[in-house]
Amino acid sequence: MNIKITLVAVFSLFVQFLIAQNNIPIIKATSNKIDVRDGNNFRKQNWTISPEINPDVYETSSLGQKVTFITDKDSITVKIKKDTEFNFIVLLNDSIKANTQIKYKMPYLEKLKKAEKYNLSDNRFIPKFEYQSIDNPNLVRIRKDLKLDSIAGNGNEISKILNLLHWVHNIIRHDGSSINPTLKNAIDLIKVCKTENRGVNCRMMATILNECYLSMGIKSRYITCMPKETKFDDCHVINMVYCNELKKWIWIDPTFDAYVMNEKGELLGIEEVRERLINGKTLILNPDANWNKQNSQTKEYYLETYMAKNLYRLETPLVSEYDTETWKSGKEVTYVELLPLDGIEQTPLKKEETNTKTGVKFTYYKTNNPNLFWIEPTK
């Protein structure tokens, strides 16, 4: 046993010696989760040490500000310039080396501004959007079993929409790295989170909330918000909810318990938020927006950075219904993508494919016309 311990100690010293020869800064850690302070934004356990990626690059747009990586044992800080490519090593448990880089990147908001143009004359065929009836037996069961009438309350429609938002955010923990359960509907997703004491990703949170809204007779869709790139590591899924009182869609995000307003305090939809970001108009994030009750969200990070990245392209199921993404052989699911004229892949207009493992047939439509994508639901 003593020989093994000695060998481990020698190996550890050898690794540190090799690292030191490269004159690259080193920070130590015993946990693979790292806190990141990026400018004025602090994000707890935002970075996962990944030794297999060489280097693992953290990109920031915080020009002139500092970025700090904080492990459970150490920290390192760099001031960001346009040419910043700061390399350092995270040494996990004194033995595992993770080459890491902090790099400046053009602000996502600047990139989004190039995606302003759509084509309102694009009349290529897109099937009609549909919303499952409140009388559907599965939606009736959701409303009854989850006691949604009590949760939504007796107020006006807006208060019901927000009450359901807060409820889903509070009972479900967000875990972006979690594996999706097999059954992807509100009741089963909530059940598996409680039974396994686990969280789910933003897509599953938006799925839960979407079915809750539909069960209450509130028209809703979940929207996959994506960057310009067709291959990406991160996107975000939120809900677009039609408010009859306002006669418009509104932005609802269960992951961050977030909604967005203009300078008059009026609720805004995804289309309006995107347009205001591009044109520099006033946007107000609800003050209690947060992640897992741990990190408060700021307008600067949530809207101008994170969502500015993810509002380039938008995709939604054609039919908003119960259990949309529980994959079963013979099932057919259709998605519609809204992309700007600056988008990378404009064609094909329609694509069909069948997953050989699940037996599910997928159909994808593209459009450059926001009027077709944001069309109001028929009564």
mmCIF file of C-alpha atoms in Angstrom:
data_model
loop_
_atom_site.group_PDB
_atom_site.id
_atom_site.type_symbol
_atom_site.label_atom_id
_atom_site.label_comp_id
_atom_site.label_asym_id
_atom_site.label_seq_id
_atom_site.Cartn_x
_atom_site.Cartn_y
_atom_site.Cartn_z
ATOM 1 C CA MET A 1 0.000 0.000 0.000
ATOM 2 C CA ASN A 2 2.825 2.427 0.913
ATOM 3 C CA ILE A 3 4.524 1.687 -2.414
ATOM 4 C CA LYS A 4 1.314 2.601 -4.288
ATOM 5 C CA ILE A 5 0.959 5.835 -2.356
ATOM 6 C CA THR A 6 4.588 6.728 -3.066
ATOM 7 C CA LEU A 7 4.176 6.029 -6.787
ATOM 8 C CA VAL A 8 1.079 8.239 -6.922
ATOM 9 C CA ALA A 9 2.913 11.053 -5.145
ATOM 10 C CA VAL A 10 5.894 10.770 -7.492
ATOM 11 C CA PHE A 11 3.610 10.759 -10.538
ATOM 12 C CA SER A 12 1.790 13.834 -9.266
ATOM 13 C CA LEU A 13 5.046 15.715 -8.760
ATOM 14 C CA PHE A 14 6.219 14.629 -12.221
ATOM 15 C CA VAL A 15 3.039 15.958 -13.841
ATOM 16 C CA GLN A 16 3.389 19.269 -12.069
ATOM 17 C CA PHE A 17 7.042 19.466 -13.114
ATOM 18 C CA LEU A 18 6.155 18.937 -16.774
ATOM 19 C CA ILE A 19 3.444 21.570 -16.588
ATOM 20 C CA ALA A 20 5.752 24.083 -14.980
ATOM 21 C CA GLN A 21 8.208 23.690 -17.851
ATOM 22 C CA ASN A 22 5.663 25.236 -20.196
ATOM 23 C CA ASN A 23 5.319 28.358 -18.021
ATOM 24 C CA ILE A 24 1.556 28.084 -18.271
ATOM 25 C CA PRO A 25 -0.418 29.237 -15.210
ATOM 26 C CA ILE A 26 -1.906 26.427 -13.124
ATOM 27 C CA ILE A 27 -4.939 26.371 -10.860
ATOM 28 C CA LYS A 28 -5.856 23.355 -8.771
ATOM 29 C CA ALA A 29 -9.262 21.766 -8.221
ATOM 30 C CA THR A 30 -10.821 18.716 -6.636
ATOM 31 C CA SER A 31 -14.265 19.282 -8.180
ATOM 32 C CA ASN A 32 -14.875 19.276 -11.937
ATOM 33 C CA LYS A 33 -17.316 22.186 -11.621
ATOM 34 C CA ILE A 34 -15.993 25.745 -11.756
ATOM 35 C CA ASP A 35 -17.654 29.075 -10.941
ATOM 36 C CA VAL A 36 -17.155 31.833 -13.510
ATOM 37 C CA ARG A 37 -17.296 35.572 -12.926
ATOM 38 C CA ASP A 38 -17.571 37.165 -16.366
ATOM 39 C CA GLY A 39 -17.566 40.922 -16.036
ATOM 40 C CA ASN A 40 -20.446 41.748 -13.689
ATOM 41 C CA ASN A 41 -22.057 38.324 -14.062
ATOM 42 C CA PHE A 42 -21.371 35.516 -11.600
ATOM 43 C CA ARG A 43 -22.432 32.040 -12.670
ATOM 44 C CA LYS A 44 -22.098 29.265 -10.136
ATOM 45 C CA GLN A 45 -20.755 25.928 -11.418
ATOM 46 C CA ASN A 46 -21.024 27.278 -14.956
ATOM 47 C CA TRP A 47 -17.948 25.501 -16.316
ATOM 48 C CA THR A 48 -17.198 21.779 -16.350
ATOM 49 C CA ILE A 49 -13.562 20.685 -16.490
ATOM 50 C CA SER A 50 -13.124 18.624 -19.668
ATOM 51 C CA PRO A 51 -9.573 17.220 -20.019
ATOM 52 C CA GLU A 52 -10.540 15.415 -23.218
ATOM 53 C CA ILE A 53 -10.957 18.789 -25.010
ATOM 54 C CA ASN A 54 -7.604 20.367 -25.839
ATOM 55 C CA PRO A 55 -7.860 23.227 -25.315
ATOM 56 C CA ASP A 56 -11.296 23.695 -23.781
ATOM 57 C CA VAL A 57 -12.185 27.245 -24.827
ATOM 58 C CA TYR A 58 -14.327 29.652 -22.807
ATOM 59 C CA GLU A 59 -15.486 32.511 -25.034
ATOM 60 C CA THR A 60 -16.410 35.920 -23.679
ATOM 61 C CA SER A 61 -17.504 39.252 -25.087
ATOM 62 C CA SER A 62 -16.666 41.208 -21.922
ATOM 63 C CA LEU A 63 -14.189 43.547 -23.610
ATOM 64 C CA GLY A 64 -12.221 45.626 -21.091
ATOM 65 C CA GLN A 65 -13.564 43.611 -18.164
ATOM 66 C CA LYS A 66 -12.185 40.708 -16.133
ATOM 67 C CA VAL A 67 -13.044 37.029 -16.292
ATOM 68 C CA THR A 68 -12.297 34.867 -13.250
ATOM 69 C CA PHE A 69 -12.377 31.070 -13.023
ATOM 70 C CA ILE A 70 -12.955 29.947 -9.432
ATOM 71 C CA THR A 71 -12.381 26.322 -8.427
ATOM 72 C CA ASP A 72 -12.933 24.853 -4.977
ATOM 73 C CA LYS A 73 -9.191 25.333 -4.360
ATOM 74 C CA ASP A 74 -7.973 28.188 -6.506
ATOM 75 C CA SER A 75 -8.783 30.978 -8.954
ATOM 76 C CA ILE A 76 -7.340 32.802 -11.936
ATOM 77 C CA THR A 77 -8.256 36.158 -13.521
ATOM 78 C CA VAL A 78 -7.596 37.743 -16.899
ATOM 79 C CA LYS A 79 -8.556 41.152 -18.302
ATOM 80 C CA ILE A 80 -10.208 40.759 -21.699
ATOM 81 C CA LYS A 81 -8.836 42.470 -24.809
ATOM 82 C CA LYS A 82 -9.727 41.974 -28.482
ATOM 83 C CA ASP A 83 -6.705 39.698 -28.980
ATOM 84 C CA THR A 84 -7.113 37.747 -25.743
ATOM 85 C CA GLU A 85 -6.328 34.031 -25.960
ATOM 86 C CA PHE A 86 -5.307 33.291 -22.393
ATOM 87 C CA ASN A 87 -4.104 29.731 -21.806
ATOM 88 C CA PHE A 88 -3.920 28.035 -18.418
ATOM 89 C CA ILE A 89 -4.213 24.581 -16.898
ATOM 90 C CA VAL A 90 -6.700 23.251 -14.419
ATOM 91 C CA LEU A 91 -5.070 20.457 -12.443
ATOM 92 C CA LEU A 92 -7.819 18.183 -11.169
ATOM 93 C CA ASN A 93 -6.977 16.105 -8.079
ATOM 94 C CA ASP A 94 -3.272 16.823 -8.612
ATOM 95 C CA SER A 95 -3.155 14.412 -11.533
ATOM 96 C CA ILE A 96 -5.557 15.247 -14.373
ATOM 97 C CA LYS A 97 -4.501 18.089 -16.634
ATOM 98 C CA ALA A 98 -7.148 20.152 -18.447
ATOM 99 C CA ASN A 99 -5.808 22.655 -20.970
ATOM 100 C CA THR A 100 -8.141 25.636 -20.871
ATOM 101 C CA GLN A 101 -8.346 28.895 -22.774
ATOM 102 C CA ILE A 102 -10.248 32.143 -22.230
ATOM 103 C CA LYS A 103 -10.823 33.858 -25.564
ATOM 104 C CA TYR A 104 -12.474 37.074 -26.704
ATOM 105 C CA LYS A 105 -15.353 36.707 -29.142
ATOM 106 C CA MET A 106 -17.462 39.283 -30.936
ATOM 107 C CA PRO A 107 -20.589 39.994 -28.862
ATOM 108 C CA TYR A 108 -23.533 37.827 -29.828
ATOM 109 C CA LEU A 109 -25.682 40.933 -30.047
ATOM 110 C CA GLU A 110 -23.498 42.272 -32.853
ATOM 111 C CA LYS A 111 -23.888 38.996 -34.709
ATOM 112 C CA LEU A 112 -27.666 39.027 -34.162
ATOM 113 C CA LYS A 113 -27.910 42.486 -35.721
ATOM 114 C CA LYS A 114 -26.781 40.959 -39.004
ATOM 115 C CA ALA A 115 -29.806 38.668 -38.860
ATOM 116 C CA GLU A 116 -32.420 41.418 -38.867
ATOM 117 C CA LYS A 117 -33.719 40.860 -42.394
ATOM 118 C CA TYR A 118 -36.566 38.457 -43.133
ATOM 119 C CA ASN A 119 -38.683 38.074 -46.256
ATOM 120 C CA LEU A 120 -42.322 38.983 -45.665
ATOM 121 C CA SER A 121 -43.071 37.944 -49.252
ATOM 122 C CA ASP A 122 -41.982 34.364 -48.656
ATOM 123 C CA ASN A 123 -45.221 32.497 -49.269
ATOM 124 C CA ARG A 124 -43.800 28.997 -49.584
ATOM 125 C CA PHE A 125 -46.233 26.466 -48.177
ATOM 126 C CA ILE A 126 -46.206 25.897 -44.427
ATOM 127 C CA PRO A 127 -48.961 23.707 -42.925
ATOM 128 C CA LYS A 128 -51.332 25.263 -40.425
ATOM 129 C CA PHE A 129 -50.225 25.342 -36.794
ATOM 130 C CA GLU A 130 -52.481 23.349 -34.485
ATOM 131 C CA TYR A 131 -53.143 23.304 -30.739
ATOM 132 C CA GLN A 132 -54.562 20.295 -28.932
ATOM 133 C CA SER A 133 -58.031 20.786 -27.489
ATOM 134 C CA ILE A 134 -58.548 21.328 -23.782
ATOM 135 C CA ASP A 135 -60.933 18.347 -23.941
ATOM 136 C CA ASN A 136 -58.187 15.882 -24.846
ATOM 137 C CA PRO A 137 -58.256 13.137 -22.151
ATOM 138 C CA ASN A 138 -54.519 13.426 -21.483
ATOM 139 C CA LEU A 139 -54.751 17.191 -20.992
ATOM 140 C CA VAL A 140 -57.798 16.742 -18.765
ATOM 141 C CA ARG A 141 -55.737 14.327 -16.641
ATOM 142 C CA ILE A 142 -52.855 16.800 -16.388
ATOM 143 C CA ARG A 143 -55.170 19.572 -15.248
ATOM 144 C CA LYS A 144 -56.834 17.351 -12.657
ATOM 145 C CA ASP A 145 -53.866 15.344 -11.340
ATOM 146 C CA LEU A 146 -51.571 18.360 -11.048
ATOM 147 C CA LYS A 147 -54.346 20.525 -9.538
ATOM 148 C CA LEU A 148 -53.637 23.280 -12.036
ATOM 149 C CA ASP A 149 -56.828 25.258 -11.365
ATOM 150 C CA SER A 150 -55.634 25.851 -7.832
ATOM 151 C CA ILE A 151 -52.110 26.701 -8.968
ATOM 152 C CA ALA A 152 -53.267 29.080 -11.712
ATOM 153 C CA GLY A 153 -55.583 30.865 -9.293
ATOM 154 C CA ASN A 154 -58.707 32.915 -9.843
ATOM 155 C CA GLY A 155 -57.106 36.033 -11.303
ATOM 156 C CA ASN A 156 -57.031 37.255 -14.881
ATOM 157 C CA GLU A 157 -55.403 35.357 -17.725
ATOM 158 C CA ILE A 158 -52.017 37.042 -17.313
ATOM 159 C CA SER A 159 -51.844 36.133 -13.633
ATOM 160 C CA LYS A 160 -52.694 32.517 -14.465
ATOM 161 C CA ILE A 161 -49.967 32.377 -17.112
ATOM 162 C CA LEU A 162 -47.386 33.755 -14.683
ATOM 163 C CA ASN A 163 -48.533 31.598 -11.766
ATOM 164 C CA LEU A 164 -48.065 28.451 -13.844
ATOM 165 C CA LEU A 165 -44.645 29.705 -14.964
ATOM 166 C CA HIS A 166 -43.481 30.260 -11.374
ATOM 167 C CA TRP A 167 -44.864 26.883 -10.272
ATOM 168 C CA VAL A 168 -43.018 24.840 -12.908
ATOM 169 C CA HIS A 169 -39.806 26.774 -12.259
ATOM 170 C CA ASN A 170 -40.066 26.161 -8.525
ATOM 171 C CA ILE A 171 -40.861 22.440 -8.572
ATOM 172 C CA ILE A 172 -38.401 21.374 -11.304
ATOM 173 C CA ARG A 173 -34.641 21.792 -11.072
ATOM 174 C CA HIS A 174 -32.878 22.717 -14.296
ATOM 175 C CA ASP A 175 -30.006 20.429 -15.266
ATOM 176 C CA GLY A 176 -28.717 21.164 -18.743
ATOM 177 C CA SER A 177 -26.480 18.084 -18.819
ATOM 178 C CA SER A 178 -29.195 15.590 -17.861
ATOM 179 C CA ILE A 179 -30.284 12.759 -20.137
ATOM 180 C CA ASN A 180 -33.907 13.089 -21.245
ATOM 181 C CA PRO A 181 -36.275 10.512 -19.733
ATOM 182 C CA THR A 182 -38.034 8.119 -22.102
ATOM 183 C CA LEU A 183 -41.502 9.494 -21.351
ATOM 184 C CA LYS A 184 -41.591 13.195 -22.141
ATOM 185 C CA ASN A 185 -44.918 14.522 -20.885
ATOM 186 C CA ALA A 186 -45.769 16.744 -17.931
ATOM 187 C CA ILE A 187 -46.951 14.078 -15.488
ATOM 188 C CA ASP A 188 -44.149 11.599 -16.181
ATOM 189 C CA LEU A 189 -41.441 14.264 -16.255
ATOM 190 C CA ILE A 190 -42.513 15.697 -12.912
ATOM 191 C CA LYS A 191 -42.747 12.168 -11.496
ATOM 192 C CA VAL A 192 -39.255 11.133 -12.569
ATOM 193 C CA CYS A 193 -37.768 14.348 -11.164
ATOM 194 C CA LYS A 194 -39.316 13.631 -7.765
ATOM 195 C CA THR A 195 -38.595 9.894 -7.768
ATOM 196 C CA GLU A 196 -34.964 10.203 -8.848
ATOM 197 C CA ASN A 197 -34.323 13.586 -7.195
ATOM 198 C CA ARG A 198 -33.057 14.915 -10.501
ATOM 199 C CA GLY A 199 -33.472 17.843 -12.828
ATOM 200 C CA VAL A 200 -34.171 18.097 -16.549
ATOM 201 C CA ASN A 201 -32.981 20.337 -19.347
ATOM 202 C CA CYS A 202 -34.691 23.470 -20.660
ATOM 203 C CA ARG A 203 -36.505 21.526 -23.392
ATOM 204 C CA MET A 204 -38.209 19.269 -20.881
ATOM 205 C CA MET A 205 -39.091 22.217 -18.620
ATOM 206 C CA ALA A 206 -40.721 23.994 -21.566
ATOM 207 C CA THR A 207 -42.515 20.747 -22.469
ATOM 208 C CA ILE A 208 -44.005 20.487 -18.976
ATOM 209 C CA LEU A 209 -45.161 24.094 -18.979
ATOM 210 C CA ASN A 210 -46.507 23.845 -22.530
ATOM 211 C CA GLU A 211 -48.769 20.931 -21.612
ATOM 212 C CA CYS A 212 -49.925 22.727 -18.478
ATOM 213 C CA TYR A 213 -50.961 25.738 -20.547
ATOM 214 C CA LEU A 214 -52.747 23.585 -23.132
ATOM 215 C CA SER A 215 -54.619 21.746 -20.387
ATOM 216 C CA MET A 216 -55.923 25.108 -19.146
ATOM 217 C CA GLY A 217 -57.080 26.133 -22.613
ATOM 218 C CA ILE A 218 -54.171 28.536 -23.097
ATOM 219 C CA LYS A 219 -52.573 28.341 -26.545
ATOM 220 C CA SER A 220 -48.855 27.725 -26.256
ATOM 221 C CA ARG A 221 -45.858 26.386 -28.161
ATOM 222 C CA TYR A 222 -42.326 25.622 -27.068
ATOM 223 C CA ILE A 223 -39.628 27.277 -29.143
ATOM 224 C CA THR A 224 -36.105 26.026 -29.702
ATOM 225 C CA CYS A 225 -33.946 29.155 -29.848
ATOM 226 C CA MET A 226 -30.729 28.477 -31.758
ATOM 227 C CA PRO A 227 -27.543 30.292 -32.815
ATOM 228 C CA LYS A 228 -26.564 30.909 -36.435
ATOM 229 C CA GLU A 229 -24.328 27.850 -36.605
ATOM 230 C CA THR A 230 -25.985 24.607 -37.680
ATOM 231 C CA LYS A 231 -23.696 22.649 -35.349
ATOM 232 C CA PHE A 232 -23.676 23.971 -31.808
ATOM 233 C CA ASP A 233 -23.145 22.886 -28.199
ATOM 234 C CA ASP A 234 -25.821 25.032 -26.622
ATOM 235 C CA CYS A 235 -29.272 26.360 -27.438
ATOM 236 C CA HIS A 236 -32.272 27.267 -25.294
ATOM 237 C CA VAL A 237 -35.953 26.316 -25.257
ATOM 238 C CA ILE A 238 -38.681 28.620 -23.971
ATOM 239 C CA ASN A 239 -42.446 29.033 -24.428
ATOM 240 C CA MET A 240 -44.475 31.398 -26.569
ATOM 241 C CA VAL A 241 -47.881 31.808 -24.928
ATOM 242 C CA TYR A 242 -50.868 33.505 -26.510
ATOM 243 C CA CYS A 243 -52.581 35.959 -24.175
ATOM 244 C CA ASN A 244 -56.139 36.724 -25.275
ATOM 245 C CA GLU A 245 -56.284 39.736 -22.973
ATOM 246 C CA LEU A 246 -53.305 41.302 -24.760
ATOM 247 C CA LYS A 247 -54.120 39.738 -28.149
ATOM 248 C CA LYS A 248 -50.480 38.738 -28.632
ATOM 249 C CA TRP A 249 -47.821 36.122 -27.939
ATOM 250 C CA ILE A 250 -45.684 36.637 -24.844
ATOM 251 C CA TRP A 251 -42.231 35.396 -23.851
ATOM 252 C CA ILE A 252 -42.240 32.803 -21.034
ATOM 253 C CA ASP A 253 -39.091 30.979 -19.864
ATOM 254 C CA PRO A 254 -39.506 28.333 -17.129
ATOM 255 C CA THR A 255 -35.764 27.648 -16.823
ATOM 256 C CA PHE A 256 -35.066 31.177 -15.642
ATOM 257 C CA ASP A 257 -38.582 32.035 -14.391
ATOM 258 C CA ALA A 258 -38.370 34.876 -16.880
ATOM 259 C CA TYR A 259 -40.593 37.189 -18.876
ATOM 260 C CA VAL A 260 -39.741 40.448 -20.634
ATOM 261 C CA MET A 261 -41.345 43.898 -20.686
ATOM 262 C CA ASN A 262 -40.965 47.223 -22.452
ATOM 263 C CA GLU A 263 -40.478 50.604 -20.770
ATOM 264 C CA LYS A 264 -44.208 50.750 -19.996
ATOM 265 C CA GLY A 265 -44.157 47.414 -18.191
ATOM 266 C CA GLU A 266 -46.053 45.713 -21.024
ATOM 267 C CA LEU A 267 -45.300 42.053 -21.637
ATOM 268 C CA LEU A 268 -43.429 41.299 -24.840
ATOM 269 C CA GLY A 269 -43.276 38.320 -27.175
ATOM 270 C CA ILE A 270 -40.215 36.617 -28.634
ATOM 271 C CA GLU A 271 -40.549 38.486 -31.926
ATOM 272 C CA GLU A 272 -40.712 41.838 -30.126
ATOM 273 C CA VAL A 273 -37.752 41.045 -27.869
ATOM 274 C CA ARG A 274 -35.635 40.034 -30.847
ATOM 275 C CA GLU A 275 -36.509 43.221 -32.739
ATOM 276 C CA ARG A 276 -35.809 45.399 -29.702
ATOM 277 C CA LEU A 277 -32.449 43.745 -29.090
ATOM 278 C CA ILE A 278 -31.401 44.402 -32.685
ATOM 279 C CA ASN A 279 -32.558 48.033 -32.607
ATOM 280 C CA GLY A 280 -31.353 48.906 -29.118
ATOM 281 C CA LYS A 281 -34.796 49.552 -27.659
ATOM 282 C CA THR A 282 -35.616 49.290 -23.963
ATOM 283 C CA LEU A 283 -36.062 45.816 -22.506
ATOM 284 C CA ILE A 284 -36.854 45.044 -18.889
ATOM 285 C CA LEU A 285 -36.351 41.591 -17.390
ATOM 286 C CA ASN A 286 -38.546 40.681 -14.429
ATOM 287 C CA PRO A 287 -36.463 41.320 -11.291
ATOM 288 C CA ASP A 288 -37.019 37.838 -9.823
ATOM 289 C CA ALA A 289 -35.661 35.977 -12.886
ATOM 290 C CA ASN A 290 -33.213 33.363 -11.648
ATOM 291 C CA TRP A 291 -31.544 30.019 -12.270
ATOM 292 C CA ASN A 292 -32.465 27.265 -9.794
ATOM 293 C CA LYS A 293 -32.981 29.894 -7.076
ATOM 294 C CA GLN A 294 -29.192 30.288 -6.967
ATOM 295 C CA ASN A 295 -28.206 32.892 -9.545
ATOM 296 C CA SER A 296 -30.201 36.013 -10.293
ATOM 297 C CA GLN A 297 -30.366 36.928 -13.966
ATOM 298 C CA THR A 298 -29.537 40.319 -15.392
ATOM 299 C CA LYS A 299 -30.840 41.822 -18.603
ATOM 300 C CA GLU A 300 -27.261 42.257 -19.798
ATOM 301 C CA TYR A 301 -26.385 38.583 -19.543
ATOM 302 C CA TYR A 302 -29.718 36.855 -20.081
ATOM 303 C CA LEU A 303 -30.976 38.956 -23.005
ATOM 304 C CA GLU A 304 -27.993 40.775 -24.495
ATOM 305 C CA THR A 305 -25.606 37.817 -24.297
ATOM 306 C CA TYR A 306 -27.244 34.437 -23.794
ATOM 307 C CA MET A 307 -30.487 34.974 -25.694
ATOM 308 C CA ALA A 308 -28.877 37.242 -28.295
ATOM 309 C CA LYS A 309 -26.859 34.158 -29.224
ATOM 310 C CA ASN A 310 -29.919 31.938 -29.292
ATOM 311 C CA LEU A 311 -32.408 34.155 -31.127
ATOM 312 C CA TYR A 312 -30.787 33.732 -34.530
ATOM 313 C CA ARG A 313 -32.976 30.812 -35.627
ATOM 314 C CA LEU A 314 -36.236 29.583 -34.106
ATOM 315 C CA GLU A 315 -37.958 26.223 -34.412
ATOM 316 C CA THR A 316 -41.255 24.864 -33.097
ATOM 317 C CA PRO A 317 -43.447 21.763 -33.537
ATOM 318 C CA LEU A 318 -46.259 22.263 -36.014
ATOM 319 C CA VAL A 319 -48.735 20.653 -33.628
ATOM 320 C CA SER A 320 -48.655 21.698 -29.986
ATOM 321 C CA GLU A 321 -49.888 18.680 -28.075
ATOM 322 C CA TYR A 322 -49.426 16.170 -25.283
ATOM 323 C CA ASP A 323 -46.369 13.874 -25.371
ATOM 324 C CA THR A 324 -44.910 15.385 -28.543
ATOM 325 C CA GLU A 325 -41.398 14.015 -28.134
ATOM 326 C CA THR A 326 -41.976 10.606 -26.572
ATOM 327 C CA TRP A 327 -40.601 8.570 -29.426
ATOM 328 C CA LYS A 328 -42.687 5.602 -30.570
ATOM 329 C CA SER A 329 -42.457 3.635 -33.792
ATOM 330 C CA GLY A 330 -44.832 4.973 -36.415
ATOM 331 C CA LYS A 331 -45.076 8.421 -34.842
ATOM 332 C CA GLU A 332 -44.816 11.491 -37.082
ATOM 333 C CA VAL A 333 -43.601 14.881 -35.866
ATOM 334 C CA THR A 334 -43.302 18.079 -37.916
ATOM 335 C CA TYR A 335 -41.157 21.112 -37.072
ATOM 336 C CA VAL A 336 -41.108 24.586 -38.604
ATOM 337 C CA GLU A 337 -37.992 26.769 -38.545
ATOM 338 C CA LEU A 338 -37.944 30.543 -38.938
ATOM 339 C CA LEU A 339 -34.592 31.776 -40.158
ATOM 340 C CA PRO A 340 -33.351 35.161 -41.379
ATOM 341 C CA LEU A 341 -32.017 35.809 -44.858
ATOM 342 C CA ASP A 342 -28.537 35.711 -43.326
ATOM 343 C CA GLY A 343 -29.071 32.102 -42.194
ATOM 344 C CA ILE A 344 -26.564 29.498 -43.344
ATOM 345 C CA GLU A 345 -28.849 26.725 -44.630
ATOM 346 C CA GLN A 346 -31.851 28.169 -46.466
ATOM 347 C CA THR A 347 -32.839 24.928 -48.154
ATOM 348 C CA PRO A 348 -34.470 22.515 -48.514
ATOM 349 C CA LEU A 349 -37.859 24.033 -47.826
ATOM 350 C CA LYS A 350 -39.107 20.618 -46.744
ATOM 351 C CA LYS A 351 -37.100 17.648 -45.507
ATOM 352 C CA GLU A 352 -38.357 14.239 -44.411
ATOM 353 C CA GLU A 353 -36.433 11.541 -42.590
ATOM 354 C CA THR A 354 -37.170 8.494 -40.446
ATOM 355 C CA ASN A 355 -35.071 7.596 -37.426
ATOM 356 C CA THR A 356 -33.954 3.991 -37.849
ATOM 357 C CA LYS A 357 -33.726 3.398 -34.090
ATOM 358 C CA THR A 358 -37.050 4.864 -32.955
ATOM 359 C CA GLY A 359 -39.103 4.451 -36.135
ATOM 360 C CA VAL A 360 -40.264 8.083 -35.835
ATOM 361 C CA LYS A 361 -40.774 10.078 -39.036
ATOM 362 C CA PHE A 362 -39.642 13.695 -38.907
ATOM 363 C CA THR A 363 -40.651 16.453 -41.308
ATOM 364 C CA TYR A 364 -38.923 19.842 -41.297
ATOM 365 C CA TYR A 365 -40.099 23.064 -42.954
ATOM 366 C CA LYS A 366 -38.167 26.341 -43.309
ATOM 367 C CA THR A 367 -39.522 29.838 -43.787
ATOM 368 C CA ASN A 368 -38.106 33.372 -43.966
ATOM 369 C CA ASN A 369 -41.509 34.880 -43.227
ATOM 370 C CA PRO A 370 -42.078 35.771 -39.554
ATOM 371 C CA ASN A 371 -45.758 36.481 -40.214
ATOM 372 C CA LEU A 372 -46.284 32.796 -40.985
ATOM 373 C CA PHE A 373 -44.338 31.672 -37.929
ATOM 374 C CA TRP A 374 -45.967 34.050 -35.427
ATOM 375 C CA ILE A 375 -49.481 33.754 -36.800
ATOM 376 C CA GLU A 376 -52.154 34.112 -34.136
ATOM 377 C CA PRO A 377 -54.033 30.949 -33.198
ATOM 378 C CA THR A 378 -57.580 30.592 -34.450
ATOM 379 C CA LYS A 379 -60.288 30.211 -31.861
#
